[in-house]
Short mmCIF file of C-alpha atoms and ligand atoms in Angstrom, two decimals:
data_model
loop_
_atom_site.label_atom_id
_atom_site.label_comp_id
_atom_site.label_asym_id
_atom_site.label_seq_id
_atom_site.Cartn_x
_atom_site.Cartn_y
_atom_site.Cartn_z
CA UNK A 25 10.58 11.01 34.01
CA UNK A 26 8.22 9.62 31.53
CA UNK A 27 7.44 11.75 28.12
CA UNK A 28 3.90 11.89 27.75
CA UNK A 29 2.38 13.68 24.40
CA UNK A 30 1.79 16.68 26.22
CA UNK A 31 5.86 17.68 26.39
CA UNK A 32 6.68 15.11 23.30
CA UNK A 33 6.87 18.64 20.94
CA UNK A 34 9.06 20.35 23.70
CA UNK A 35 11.38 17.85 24.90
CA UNK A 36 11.89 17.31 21.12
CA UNK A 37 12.84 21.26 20.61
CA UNK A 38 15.14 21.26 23.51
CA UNK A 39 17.50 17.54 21.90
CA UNK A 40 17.14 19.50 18.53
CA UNK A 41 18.46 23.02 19.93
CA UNK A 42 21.11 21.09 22.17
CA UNK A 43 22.48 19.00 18.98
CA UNK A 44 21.70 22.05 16.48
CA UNK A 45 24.44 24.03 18.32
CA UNK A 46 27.06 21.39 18.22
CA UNK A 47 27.02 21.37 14.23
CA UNK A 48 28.49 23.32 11.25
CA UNK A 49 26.51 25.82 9.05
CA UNK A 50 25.84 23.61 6.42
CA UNK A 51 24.23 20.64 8.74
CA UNK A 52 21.91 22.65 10.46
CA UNK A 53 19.25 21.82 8.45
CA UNK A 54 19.31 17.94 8.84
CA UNK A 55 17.22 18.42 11.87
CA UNK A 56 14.72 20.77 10.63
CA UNK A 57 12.44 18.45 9.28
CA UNK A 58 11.87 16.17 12.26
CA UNK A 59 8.61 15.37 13.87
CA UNK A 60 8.66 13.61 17.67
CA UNK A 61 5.73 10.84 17.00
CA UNK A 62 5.43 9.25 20.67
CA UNK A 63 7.54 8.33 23.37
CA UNK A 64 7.02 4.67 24.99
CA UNK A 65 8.91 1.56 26.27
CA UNK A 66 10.86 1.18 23.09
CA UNK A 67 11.76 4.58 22.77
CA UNK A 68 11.68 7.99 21.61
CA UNK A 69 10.16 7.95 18.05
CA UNK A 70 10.78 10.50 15.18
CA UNK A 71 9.58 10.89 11.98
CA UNK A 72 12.02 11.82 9.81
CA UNK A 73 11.21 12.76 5.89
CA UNK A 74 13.51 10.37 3.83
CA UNK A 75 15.88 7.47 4.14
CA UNK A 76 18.60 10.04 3.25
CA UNK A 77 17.64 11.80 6.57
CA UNK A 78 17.69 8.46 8.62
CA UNK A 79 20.16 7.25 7.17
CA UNK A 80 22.51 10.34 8.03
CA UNK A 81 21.40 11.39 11.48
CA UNK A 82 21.90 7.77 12.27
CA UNK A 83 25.47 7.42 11.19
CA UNK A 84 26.26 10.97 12.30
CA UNK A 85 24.59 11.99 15.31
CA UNK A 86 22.63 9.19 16.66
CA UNK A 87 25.37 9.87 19.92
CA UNK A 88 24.78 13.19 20.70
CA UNK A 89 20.64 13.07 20.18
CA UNK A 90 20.59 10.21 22.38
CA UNK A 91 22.68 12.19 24.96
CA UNK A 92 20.56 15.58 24.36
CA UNK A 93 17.57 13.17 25.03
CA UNK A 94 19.31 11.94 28.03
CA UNK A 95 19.91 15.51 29.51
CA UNK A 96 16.42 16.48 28.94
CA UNK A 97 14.55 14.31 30.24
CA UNK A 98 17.09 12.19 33.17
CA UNK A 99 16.11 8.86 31.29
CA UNK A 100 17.80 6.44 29.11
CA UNK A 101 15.66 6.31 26.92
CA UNK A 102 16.75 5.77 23.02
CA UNK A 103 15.92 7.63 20.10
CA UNK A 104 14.59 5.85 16.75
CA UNK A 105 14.16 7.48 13.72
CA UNK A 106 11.69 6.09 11.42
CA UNK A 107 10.26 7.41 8.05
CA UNK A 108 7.65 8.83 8.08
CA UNK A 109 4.73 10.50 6.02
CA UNK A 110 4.35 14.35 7.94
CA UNK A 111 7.54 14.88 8.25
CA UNK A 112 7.85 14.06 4.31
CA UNK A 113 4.67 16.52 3.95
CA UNK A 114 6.70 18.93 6.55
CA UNK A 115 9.30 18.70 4.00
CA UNK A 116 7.72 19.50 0.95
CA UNK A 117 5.40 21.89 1.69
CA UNK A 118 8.65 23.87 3.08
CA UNK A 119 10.63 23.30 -0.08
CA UNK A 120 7.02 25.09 -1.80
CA UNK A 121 6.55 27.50 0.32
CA UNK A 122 3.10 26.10 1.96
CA UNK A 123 3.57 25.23 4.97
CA UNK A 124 0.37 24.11 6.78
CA UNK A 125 1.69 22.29 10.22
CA UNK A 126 -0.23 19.33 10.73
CA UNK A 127 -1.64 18.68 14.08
CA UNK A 128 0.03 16.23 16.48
CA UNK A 129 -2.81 14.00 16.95
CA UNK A 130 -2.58 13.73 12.88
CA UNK A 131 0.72 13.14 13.00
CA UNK A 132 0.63 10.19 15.27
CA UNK A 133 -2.39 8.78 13.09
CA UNK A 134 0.05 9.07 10.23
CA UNK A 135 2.71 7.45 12.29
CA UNK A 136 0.21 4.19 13.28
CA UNK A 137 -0.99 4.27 9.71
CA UNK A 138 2.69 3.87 7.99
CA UNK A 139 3.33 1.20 10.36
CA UNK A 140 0.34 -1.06 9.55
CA UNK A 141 1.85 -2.11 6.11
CA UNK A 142 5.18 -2.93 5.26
CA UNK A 143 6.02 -1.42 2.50
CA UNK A 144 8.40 -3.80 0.87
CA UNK A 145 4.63 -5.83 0.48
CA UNK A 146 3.39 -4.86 -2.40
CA UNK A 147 1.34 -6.37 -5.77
CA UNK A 148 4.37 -4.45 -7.78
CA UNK A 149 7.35 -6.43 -5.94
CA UNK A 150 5.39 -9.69 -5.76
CA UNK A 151 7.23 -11.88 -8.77
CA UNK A 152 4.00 -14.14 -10.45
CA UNK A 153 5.08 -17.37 -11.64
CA UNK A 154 3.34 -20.45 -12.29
CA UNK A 155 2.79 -21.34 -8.91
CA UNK A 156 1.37 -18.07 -7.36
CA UNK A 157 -0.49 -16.69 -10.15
CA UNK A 158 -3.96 -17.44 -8.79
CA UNK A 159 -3.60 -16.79 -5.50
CA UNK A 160 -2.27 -12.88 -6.87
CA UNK A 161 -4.91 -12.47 -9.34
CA UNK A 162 -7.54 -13.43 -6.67
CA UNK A 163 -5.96 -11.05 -4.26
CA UNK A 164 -5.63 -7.94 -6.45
CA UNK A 165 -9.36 -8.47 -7.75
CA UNK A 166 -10.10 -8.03 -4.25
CA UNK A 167 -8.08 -5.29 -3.60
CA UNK A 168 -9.68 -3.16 -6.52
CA UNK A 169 -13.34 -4.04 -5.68
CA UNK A 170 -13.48 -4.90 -1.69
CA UNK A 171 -15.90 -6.80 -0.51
CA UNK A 172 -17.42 -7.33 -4.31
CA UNK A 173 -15.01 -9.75 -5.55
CA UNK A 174 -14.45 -13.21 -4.04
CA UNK A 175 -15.86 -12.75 -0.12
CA UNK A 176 -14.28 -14.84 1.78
CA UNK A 177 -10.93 -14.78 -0.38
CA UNK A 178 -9.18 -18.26 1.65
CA UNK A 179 -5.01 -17.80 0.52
CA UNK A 180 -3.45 -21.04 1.88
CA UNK A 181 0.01 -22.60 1.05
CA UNK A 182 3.62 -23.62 2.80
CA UNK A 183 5.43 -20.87 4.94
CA UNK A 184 7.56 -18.63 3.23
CA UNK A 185 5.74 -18.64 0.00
CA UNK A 186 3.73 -14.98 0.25
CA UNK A 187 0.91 -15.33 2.27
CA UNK A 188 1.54 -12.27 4.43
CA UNK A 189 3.02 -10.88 1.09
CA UNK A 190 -0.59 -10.67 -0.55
CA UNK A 191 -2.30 -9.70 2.50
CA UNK A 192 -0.17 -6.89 2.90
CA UNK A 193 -0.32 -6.50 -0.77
CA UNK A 194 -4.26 -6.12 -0.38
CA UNK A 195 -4.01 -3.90 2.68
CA UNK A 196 -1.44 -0.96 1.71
CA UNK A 197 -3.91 -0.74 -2.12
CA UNK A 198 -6.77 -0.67 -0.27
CA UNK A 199 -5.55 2.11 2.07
CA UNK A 200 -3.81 3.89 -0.91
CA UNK A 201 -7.22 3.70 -3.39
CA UNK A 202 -9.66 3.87 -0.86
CA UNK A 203 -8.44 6.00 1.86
CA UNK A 204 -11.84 6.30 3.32
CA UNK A 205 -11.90 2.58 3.98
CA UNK A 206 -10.73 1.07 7.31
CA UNK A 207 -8.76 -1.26 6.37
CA UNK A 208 -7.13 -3.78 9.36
CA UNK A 209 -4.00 -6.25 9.06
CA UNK A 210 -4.40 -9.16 12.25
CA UNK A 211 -2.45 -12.15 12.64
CA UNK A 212 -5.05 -14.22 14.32
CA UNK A 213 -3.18 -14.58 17.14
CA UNK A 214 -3.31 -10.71 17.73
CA UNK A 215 -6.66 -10.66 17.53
CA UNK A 216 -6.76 -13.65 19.88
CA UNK A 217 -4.93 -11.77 22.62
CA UNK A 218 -7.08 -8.94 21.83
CA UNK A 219 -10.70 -10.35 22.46
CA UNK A 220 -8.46 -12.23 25.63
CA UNK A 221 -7.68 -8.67 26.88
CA UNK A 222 -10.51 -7.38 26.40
CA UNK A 223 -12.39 -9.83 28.49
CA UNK A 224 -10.04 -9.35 31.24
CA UNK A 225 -10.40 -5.43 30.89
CA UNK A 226 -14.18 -5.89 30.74
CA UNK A 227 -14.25 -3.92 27.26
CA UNK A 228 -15.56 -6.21 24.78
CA UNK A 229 -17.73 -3.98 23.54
CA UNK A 230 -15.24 -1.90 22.68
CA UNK A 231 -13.46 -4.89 20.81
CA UNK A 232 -16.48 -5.40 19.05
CA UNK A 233 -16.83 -2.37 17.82
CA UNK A 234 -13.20 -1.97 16.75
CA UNK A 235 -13.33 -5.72 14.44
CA UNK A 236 -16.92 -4.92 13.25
CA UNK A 237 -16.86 -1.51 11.87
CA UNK A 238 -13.72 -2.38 8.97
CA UNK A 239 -14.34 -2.20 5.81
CA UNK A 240 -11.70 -4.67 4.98
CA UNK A 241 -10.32 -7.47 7.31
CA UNK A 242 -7.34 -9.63 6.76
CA UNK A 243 -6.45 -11.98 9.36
CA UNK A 244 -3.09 -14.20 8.86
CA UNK A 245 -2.62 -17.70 10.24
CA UNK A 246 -5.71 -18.34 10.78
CA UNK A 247 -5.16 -21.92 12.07
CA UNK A 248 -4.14 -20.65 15.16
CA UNK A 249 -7.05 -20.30 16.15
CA UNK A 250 -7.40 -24.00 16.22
CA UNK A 251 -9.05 -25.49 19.55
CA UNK A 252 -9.44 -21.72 21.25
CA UNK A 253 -13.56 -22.01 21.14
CA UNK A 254 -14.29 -18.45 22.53
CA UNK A 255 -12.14 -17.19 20.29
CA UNK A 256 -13.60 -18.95 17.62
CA UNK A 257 -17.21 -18.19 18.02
CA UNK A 258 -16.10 -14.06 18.43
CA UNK A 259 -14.14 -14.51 15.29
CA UNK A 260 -17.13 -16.23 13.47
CA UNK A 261 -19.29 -13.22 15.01
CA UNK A 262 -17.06 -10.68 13.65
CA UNK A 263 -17.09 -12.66 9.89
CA UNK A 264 -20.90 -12.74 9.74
CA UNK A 265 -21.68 -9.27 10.57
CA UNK A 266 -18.69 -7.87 8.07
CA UNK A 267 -19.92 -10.94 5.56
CA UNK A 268 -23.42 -9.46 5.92
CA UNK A 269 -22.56 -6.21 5.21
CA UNK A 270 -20.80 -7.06 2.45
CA UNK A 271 -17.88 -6.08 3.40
CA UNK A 272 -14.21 -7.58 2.12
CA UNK A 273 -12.76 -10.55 4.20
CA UNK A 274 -9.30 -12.22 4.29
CA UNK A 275 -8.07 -15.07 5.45
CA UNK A 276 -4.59 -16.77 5.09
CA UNK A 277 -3.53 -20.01 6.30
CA UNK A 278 -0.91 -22.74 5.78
CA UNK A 279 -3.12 -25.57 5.29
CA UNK A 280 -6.97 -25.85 3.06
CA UNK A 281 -9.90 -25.11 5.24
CA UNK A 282 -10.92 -28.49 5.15
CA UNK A 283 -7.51 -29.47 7.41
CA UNK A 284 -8.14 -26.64 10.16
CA UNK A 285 -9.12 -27.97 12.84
CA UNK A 286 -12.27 -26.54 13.52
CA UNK A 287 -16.54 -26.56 14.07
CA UNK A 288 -17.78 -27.63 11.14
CA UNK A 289 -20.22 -24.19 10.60
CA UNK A 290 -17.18 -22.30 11.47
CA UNK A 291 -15.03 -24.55 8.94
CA UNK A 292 -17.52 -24.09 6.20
CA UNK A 293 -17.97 -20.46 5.94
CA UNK A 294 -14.24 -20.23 4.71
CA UNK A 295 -15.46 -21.88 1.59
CA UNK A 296 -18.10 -19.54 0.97
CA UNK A 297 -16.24 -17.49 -1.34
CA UNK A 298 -13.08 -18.32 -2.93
CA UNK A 299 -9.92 -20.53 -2.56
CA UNK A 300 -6.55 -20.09 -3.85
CA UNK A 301 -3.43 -22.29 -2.95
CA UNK A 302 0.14 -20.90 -3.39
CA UNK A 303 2.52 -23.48 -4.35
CA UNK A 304 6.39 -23.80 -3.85
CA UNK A 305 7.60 -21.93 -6.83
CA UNK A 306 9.20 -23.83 -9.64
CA UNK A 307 13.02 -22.93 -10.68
CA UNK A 308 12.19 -20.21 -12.93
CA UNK A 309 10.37 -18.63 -10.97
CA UNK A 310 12.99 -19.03 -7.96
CA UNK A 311 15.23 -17.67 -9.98
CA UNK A 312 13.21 -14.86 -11.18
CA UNK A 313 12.32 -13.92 -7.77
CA UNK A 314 16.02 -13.99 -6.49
CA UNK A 315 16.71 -11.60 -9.69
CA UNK A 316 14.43 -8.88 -8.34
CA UNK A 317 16.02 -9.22 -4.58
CA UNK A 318 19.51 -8.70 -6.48
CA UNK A 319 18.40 -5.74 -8.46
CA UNK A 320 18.35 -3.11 -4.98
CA UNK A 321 21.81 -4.47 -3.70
CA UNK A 322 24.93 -2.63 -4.02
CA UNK A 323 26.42 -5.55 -5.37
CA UNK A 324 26.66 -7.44 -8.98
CA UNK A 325 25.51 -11.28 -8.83
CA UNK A 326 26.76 -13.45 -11.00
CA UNK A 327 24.06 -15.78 -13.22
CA UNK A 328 26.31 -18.68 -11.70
CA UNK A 329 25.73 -17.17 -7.93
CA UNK A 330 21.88 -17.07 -8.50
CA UNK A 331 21.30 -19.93 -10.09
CA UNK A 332 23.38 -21.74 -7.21
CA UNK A 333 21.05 -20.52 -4.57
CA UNK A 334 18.10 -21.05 -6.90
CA UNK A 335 19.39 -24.74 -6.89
CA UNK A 336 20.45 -25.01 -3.30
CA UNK A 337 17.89 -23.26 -1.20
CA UNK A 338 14.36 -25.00 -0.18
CA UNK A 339 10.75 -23.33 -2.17
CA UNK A 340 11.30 -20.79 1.13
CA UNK A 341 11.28 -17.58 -0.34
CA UNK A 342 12.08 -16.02 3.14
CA UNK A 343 15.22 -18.79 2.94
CA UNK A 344 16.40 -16.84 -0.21
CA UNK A 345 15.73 -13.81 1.02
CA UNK A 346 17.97 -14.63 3.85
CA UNK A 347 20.87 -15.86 1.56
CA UNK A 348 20.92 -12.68 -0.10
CA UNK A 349 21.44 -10.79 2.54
CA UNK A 350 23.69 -12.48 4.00
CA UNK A 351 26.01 -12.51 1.21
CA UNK A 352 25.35 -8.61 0.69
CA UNK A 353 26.81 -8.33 4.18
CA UNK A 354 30.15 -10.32 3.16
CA UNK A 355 30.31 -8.28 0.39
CA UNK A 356 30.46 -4.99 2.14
CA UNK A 357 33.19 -6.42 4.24
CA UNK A 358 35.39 -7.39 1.72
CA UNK A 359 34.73 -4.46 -0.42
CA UNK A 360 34.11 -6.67 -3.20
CA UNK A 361 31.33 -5.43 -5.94
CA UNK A 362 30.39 -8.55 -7.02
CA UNK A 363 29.69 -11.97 -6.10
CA UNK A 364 30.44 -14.99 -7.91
CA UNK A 365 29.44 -18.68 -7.48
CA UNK A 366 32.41 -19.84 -4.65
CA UNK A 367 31.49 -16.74 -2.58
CA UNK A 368 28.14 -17.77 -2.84
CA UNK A 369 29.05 -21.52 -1.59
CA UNK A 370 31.16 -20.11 0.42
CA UNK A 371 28.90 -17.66 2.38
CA UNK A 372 25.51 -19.71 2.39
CA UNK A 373 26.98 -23.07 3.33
CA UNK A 374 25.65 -22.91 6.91
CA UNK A 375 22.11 -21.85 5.88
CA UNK A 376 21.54 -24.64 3.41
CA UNK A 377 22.43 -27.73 5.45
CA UNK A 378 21.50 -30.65 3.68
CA UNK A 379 20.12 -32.58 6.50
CA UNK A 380 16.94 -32.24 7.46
CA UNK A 381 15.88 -30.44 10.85
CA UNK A 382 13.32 -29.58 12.73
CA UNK A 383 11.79 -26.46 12.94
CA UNK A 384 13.58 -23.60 14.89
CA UNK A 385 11.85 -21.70 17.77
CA UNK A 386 12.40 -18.51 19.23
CA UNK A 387 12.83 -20.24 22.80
CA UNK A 388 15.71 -21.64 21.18
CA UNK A 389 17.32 -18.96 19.53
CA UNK A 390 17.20 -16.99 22.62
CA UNK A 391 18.70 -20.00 24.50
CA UNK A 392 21.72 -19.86 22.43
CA UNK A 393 22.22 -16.32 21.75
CA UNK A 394 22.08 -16.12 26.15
CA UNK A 395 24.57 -19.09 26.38
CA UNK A 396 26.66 -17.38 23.50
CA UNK A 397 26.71 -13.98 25.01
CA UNK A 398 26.81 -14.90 28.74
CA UNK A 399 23.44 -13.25 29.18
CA UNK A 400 20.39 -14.29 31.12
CA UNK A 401 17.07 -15.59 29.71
CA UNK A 402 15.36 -12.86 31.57
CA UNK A 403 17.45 -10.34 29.96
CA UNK A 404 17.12 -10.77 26.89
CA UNK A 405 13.19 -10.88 27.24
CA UNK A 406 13.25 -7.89 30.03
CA UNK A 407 13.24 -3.88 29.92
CA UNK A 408 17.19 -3.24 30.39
CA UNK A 409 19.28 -1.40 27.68
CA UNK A 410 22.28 -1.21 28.37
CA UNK A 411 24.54 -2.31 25.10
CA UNK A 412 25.54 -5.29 26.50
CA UNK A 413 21.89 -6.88 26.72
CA UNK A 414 20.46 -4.73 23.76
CA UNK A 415 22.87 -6.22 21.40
CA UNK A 416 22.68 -9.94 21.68
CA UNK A 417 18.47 -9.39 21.83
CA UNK A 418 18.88 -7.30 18.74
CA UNK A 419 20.96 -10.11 17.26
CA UNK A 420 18.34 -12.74 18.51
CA UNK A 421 15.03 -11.07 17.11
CA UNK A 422 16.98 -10.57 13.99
CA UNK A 423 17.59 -14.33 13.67
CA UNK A 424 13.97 -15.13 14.83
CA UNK A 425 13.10 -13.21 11.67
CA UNK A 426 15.65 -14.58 9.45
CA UNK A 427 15.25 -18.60 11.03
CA UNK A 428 11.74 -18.67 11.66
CA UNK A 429 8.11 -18.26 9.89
CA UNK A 430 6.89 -16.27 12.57
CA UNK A 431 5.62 -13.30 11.99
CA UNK A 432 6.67 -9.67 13.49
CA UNK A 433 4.05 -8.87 16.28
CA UNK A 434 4.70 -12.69 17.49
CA UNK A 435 8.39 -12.48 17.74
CA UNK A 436 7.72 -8.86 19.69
CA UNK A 437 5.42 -10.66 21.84
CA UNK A 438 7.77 -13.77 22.25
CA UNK A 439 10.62 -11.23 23.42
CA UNK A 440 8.67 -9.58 26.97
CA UNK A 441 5.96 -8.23 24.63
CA UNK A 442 7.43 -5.82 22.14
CA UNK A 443 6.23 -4.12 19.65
CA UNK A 444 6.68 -5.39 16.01
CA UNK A 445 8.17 -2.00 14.76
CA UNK A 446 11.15 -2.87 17.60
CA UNK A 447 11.52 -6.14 15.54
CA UNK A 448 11.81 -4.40 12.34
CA UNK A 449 14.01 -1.95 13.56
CA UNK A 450 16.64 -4.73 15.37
CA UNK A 451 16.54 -6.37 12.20
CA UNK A 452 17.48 -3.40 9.89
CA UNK A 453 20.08 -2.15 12.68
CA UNK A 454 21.89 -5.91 12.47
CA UNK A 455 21.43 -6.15 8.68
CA UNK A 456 23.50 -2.95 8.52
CA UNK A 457 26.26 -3.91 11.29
CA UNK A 458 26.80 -7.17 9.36
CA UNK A 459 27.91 -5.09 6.32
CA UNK A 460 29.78 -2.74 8.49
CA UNK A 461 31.46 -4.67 11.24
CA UNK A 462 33.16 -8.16 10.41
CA UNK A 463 32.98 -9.47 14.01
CA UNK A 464 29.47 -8.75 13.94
CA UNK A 465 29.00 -10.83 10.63
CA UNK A 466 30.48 -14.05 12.37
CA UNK A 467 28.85 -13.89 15.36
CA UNK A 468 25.35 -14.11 13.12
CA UNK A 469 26.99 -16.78 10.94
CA UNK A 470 28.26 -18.53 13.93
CA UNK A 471 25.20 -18.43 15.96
CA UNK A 472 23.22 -19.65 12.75
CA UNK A 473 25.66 -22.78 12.83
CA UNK A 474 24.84 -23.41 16.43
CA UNK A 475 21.17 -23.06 15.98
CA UNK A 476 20.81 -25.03 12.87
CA UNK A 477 22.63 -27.84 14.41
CA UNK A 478 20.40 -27.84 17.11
CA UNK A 479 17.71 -27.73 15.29
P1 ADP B 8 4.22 -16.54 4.26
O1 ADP B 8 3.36 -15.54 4.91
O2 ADP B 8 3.52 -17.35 3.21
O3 ADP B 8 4.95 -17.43 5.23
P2 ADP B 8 5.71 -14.25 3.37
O4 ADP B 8 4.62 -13.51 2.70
O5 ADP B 8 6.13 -13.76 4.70
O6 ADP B 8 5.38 -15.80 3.45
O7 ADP B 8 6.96 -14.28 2.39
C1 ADP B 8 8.30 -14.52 2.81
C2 ADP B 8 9.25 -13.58 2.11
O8 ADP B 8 9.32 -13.89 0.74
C3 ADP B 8 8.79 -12.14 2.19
O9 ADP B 8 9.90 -11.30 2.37
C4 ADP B 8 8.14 -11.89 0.84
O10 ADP B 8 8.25 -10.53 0.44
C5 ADP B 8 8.92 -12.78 -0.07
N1 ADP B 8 8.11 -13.28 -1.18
C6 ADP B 8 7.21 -14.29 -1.14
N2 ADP B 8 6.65 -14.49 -2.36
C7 ADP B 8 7.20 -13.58 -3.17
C8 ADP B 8 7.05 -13.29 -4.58
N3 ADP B 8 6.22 -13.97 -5.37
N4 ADP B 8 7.78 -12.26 -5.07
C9 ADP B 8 8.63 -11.58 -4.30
N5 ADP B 8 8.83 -11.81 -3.00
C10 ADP B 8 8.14 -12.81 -2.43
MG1 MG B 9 2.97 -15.24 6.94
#
């Protein structure tokens, strides 16, 4: 049996009552503030109102909902909780006494709307250093005046240094200052597949109308839109109508517009506005920006720690990122509280080889995760979810992430088309088992071993 909106409120009453009964006075309430948001290939989704909330139902009764769910509708299919705006307004208004119930169409809206930006990507966590200073100022200028300031704003720089950062960045200000403004977030290899589809479906128009009538566009990456002509020429559409209505375009790229392969009168409109490069951050700022990932962990880095990774690890921020995390993980293992310079060595030695490689794909991860967990290549792409497949493809977007400058809504596609929220949520699901399970944590490290070797 499918769920379609229509019995999305229901089926969600009937898990709730089933689990509901199961628990003490006191933990009633966890459940009361839950919205169901939509049902589809990845899942049942619910809005819950805080972290808090997730964080418990997840560790206490993610069994029994997904069983309740099982009994009520016959299908396998797995609940994930996500945070999420209603059910926070749900919340509050309850704990004040309002309580105006927000419609479900609205509360799907909200759903889409929270997922758009990540939230981690904004102008308040972005470090500015030396090296990124311009490229921020640019990008905040145009995030207080859209389409005033700086139209075309061209970001460009080496992966991993905040490109998708600043568009974000833009994207969840504009949306927060100007909620009246449509604001859209594309790589351009979304919106490739999306004018594609569309000319398959025969609904162009409908594209069209959907690209033109934003009041901001960012589009990431754009040089993959190198040597796809259609695609060009409906991108180049889409820029001069917004342009001409003076409305705010983004572009981000790793290389200057004058390397992107490209028509020249396509080529030159990117210059049209403004420029800004982001450079590999310098030490300070490396070490500055490594300071701020530090400051939400549980545990207490040493100076020497830091300034070890700051030494060791490439101008990738995402690399650092990476290193943090995975140390984080080791630490919750061991139950230590803080981490000094030999755990450091000890924990990131397989992430900072110092040979040089080439660059890791997802075909390859997936190639190794199958050969390491005796799983087929069509499995770990395909629809089955049983543990023993969803495990190693959780483990494998997770390292996609973590090895690879691709961004979400490629590695969903790249794993049998999923969406990019599945990515986030394999990644936070295997972040949290490496802190929790040891065998978990050296599978990853293992796996990162094989694949950089590879590589
Ligand atoms: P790009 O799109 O240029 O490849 P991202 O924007 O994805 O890089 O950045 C990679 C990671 O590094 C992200 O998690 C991002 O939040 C982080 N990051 C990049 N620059 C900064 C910065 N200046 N301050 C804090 N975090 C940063
Ligand atoms: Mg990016």
């Amino acid at each position: 049996m499918t769920v379609s909106s229509v019995n999305l409120s229901q089926v969600w009453e009937n898990v709730r009552e089933a689990v509901k009964d199961d628990l003490s006075a006191p933990h009633k309430t966890w459940l009361d503030h839950t919205v169901p948001l939509l049902a589809n290939d990845d899942g049942f989704v619910v809005g819950v109102p805080n972290k808090w909330t997730l964080d418990w139902l997840e560790e206490r009764l993610s069994p029994q909902l997904n069983a309740a769910l099982k009994q009520a509708t016959g299908s396998d299919m797995a609940i994930r909780l996500v945070v999420n705006q209603a059910a926070a307004q749900d919340y509050e208004a309850a704990a004040s006494g309002t309580a105006p119930a927000p419609r479900e169409e609205e509360l799907l809206q909200t759903a889409l709307l929270q997922d758009e930006f990540e939230p981690k990507y904004t102008f308040d966590s972005f470090v500015v250093g030396e090296s990124n200073a311009f490229a921020r100022n640019a990008a905040l200028a145009v995030a207080e005046q859209p389409g005033l300031k700086y139209n075309p704003l061209f970001l460009w720089g080496g992966p991993g240094l905040g490109k998708t950062h600043l568009l974000q960045a833009i994207g969840a200000y504009v949306a927060r200052h100007f909620p009246h403004r449509k604001v859209t977030y594309v790589s351009s290899e979304q919106f490739t597949n999306d004018f594609v589809g569309s000319l398959r479906a025969k609904t162009t128009d409908s594209f069209r109308k959907k690209y033109r009538s934003v009041d901001v566009l960012l589009i990431d990456d754009v040089q993959f839109m190198e040597r796809k002509d259609g695609v060009q020429e409906q991108f180049f559409n889409t820029f001069n109508e917004l342009h001409n209505h003076r409305k705010a375009i983004v572009l981000a790229s790793d290389r200057p517009p004058k390397d992107i392969n490209m028509e020249e009168r396509y080529r030159s409109r990117f210059a049209w506005g403004l420029q800004a490069d982001i450079q590999p951050p310098n030490y300070v700022t490396r070490l500055a920006i490594l300071q701020q990932f530090v400051e939400s962990q549980q545990v207490v880095f040493d100076d020497d720690a830091l300034t070890y990774i700051a030494e060791r690890a490439t101008p990738n921020i995402r690399e650092m990122e990476g290193a943090i995390i995975r140390i984080t993980a080791y630490c919750e293992l061991l139950k230590k509280s803080s981490v000094d310079r030999l755990c450091a060595e000890q924990v990131t030695c397989d992430l900072f080889p110092d040979c040089s490689h080439r660059p890791i794909s997802i075909a390859m991860i997936q190639r190794e995760v199958c050969r390491y967990y005796n799983i087929s290549p069509s499995e770990i792409i395909g629809s089955k979810r049983s543990h023993s497949i969803v495990f190693p493809r959780q483990i494998a977007m997770y390292l996609s992430r973590e090895l690879t400058d691709l961004s979400l809504p490629k590695i969903g596609s790249e794993f049998g088309g999923r969406d990019h929220t599945t990515v986030m949520h394999a990644q936070d699901k295997i972040k949290k088992l490496m802190g929790s399970d040891r065998e978990v944590f050296n599978q990853v490290q293992q796996l990162t071993n094989i694949i950089k070797q590879k590589g």
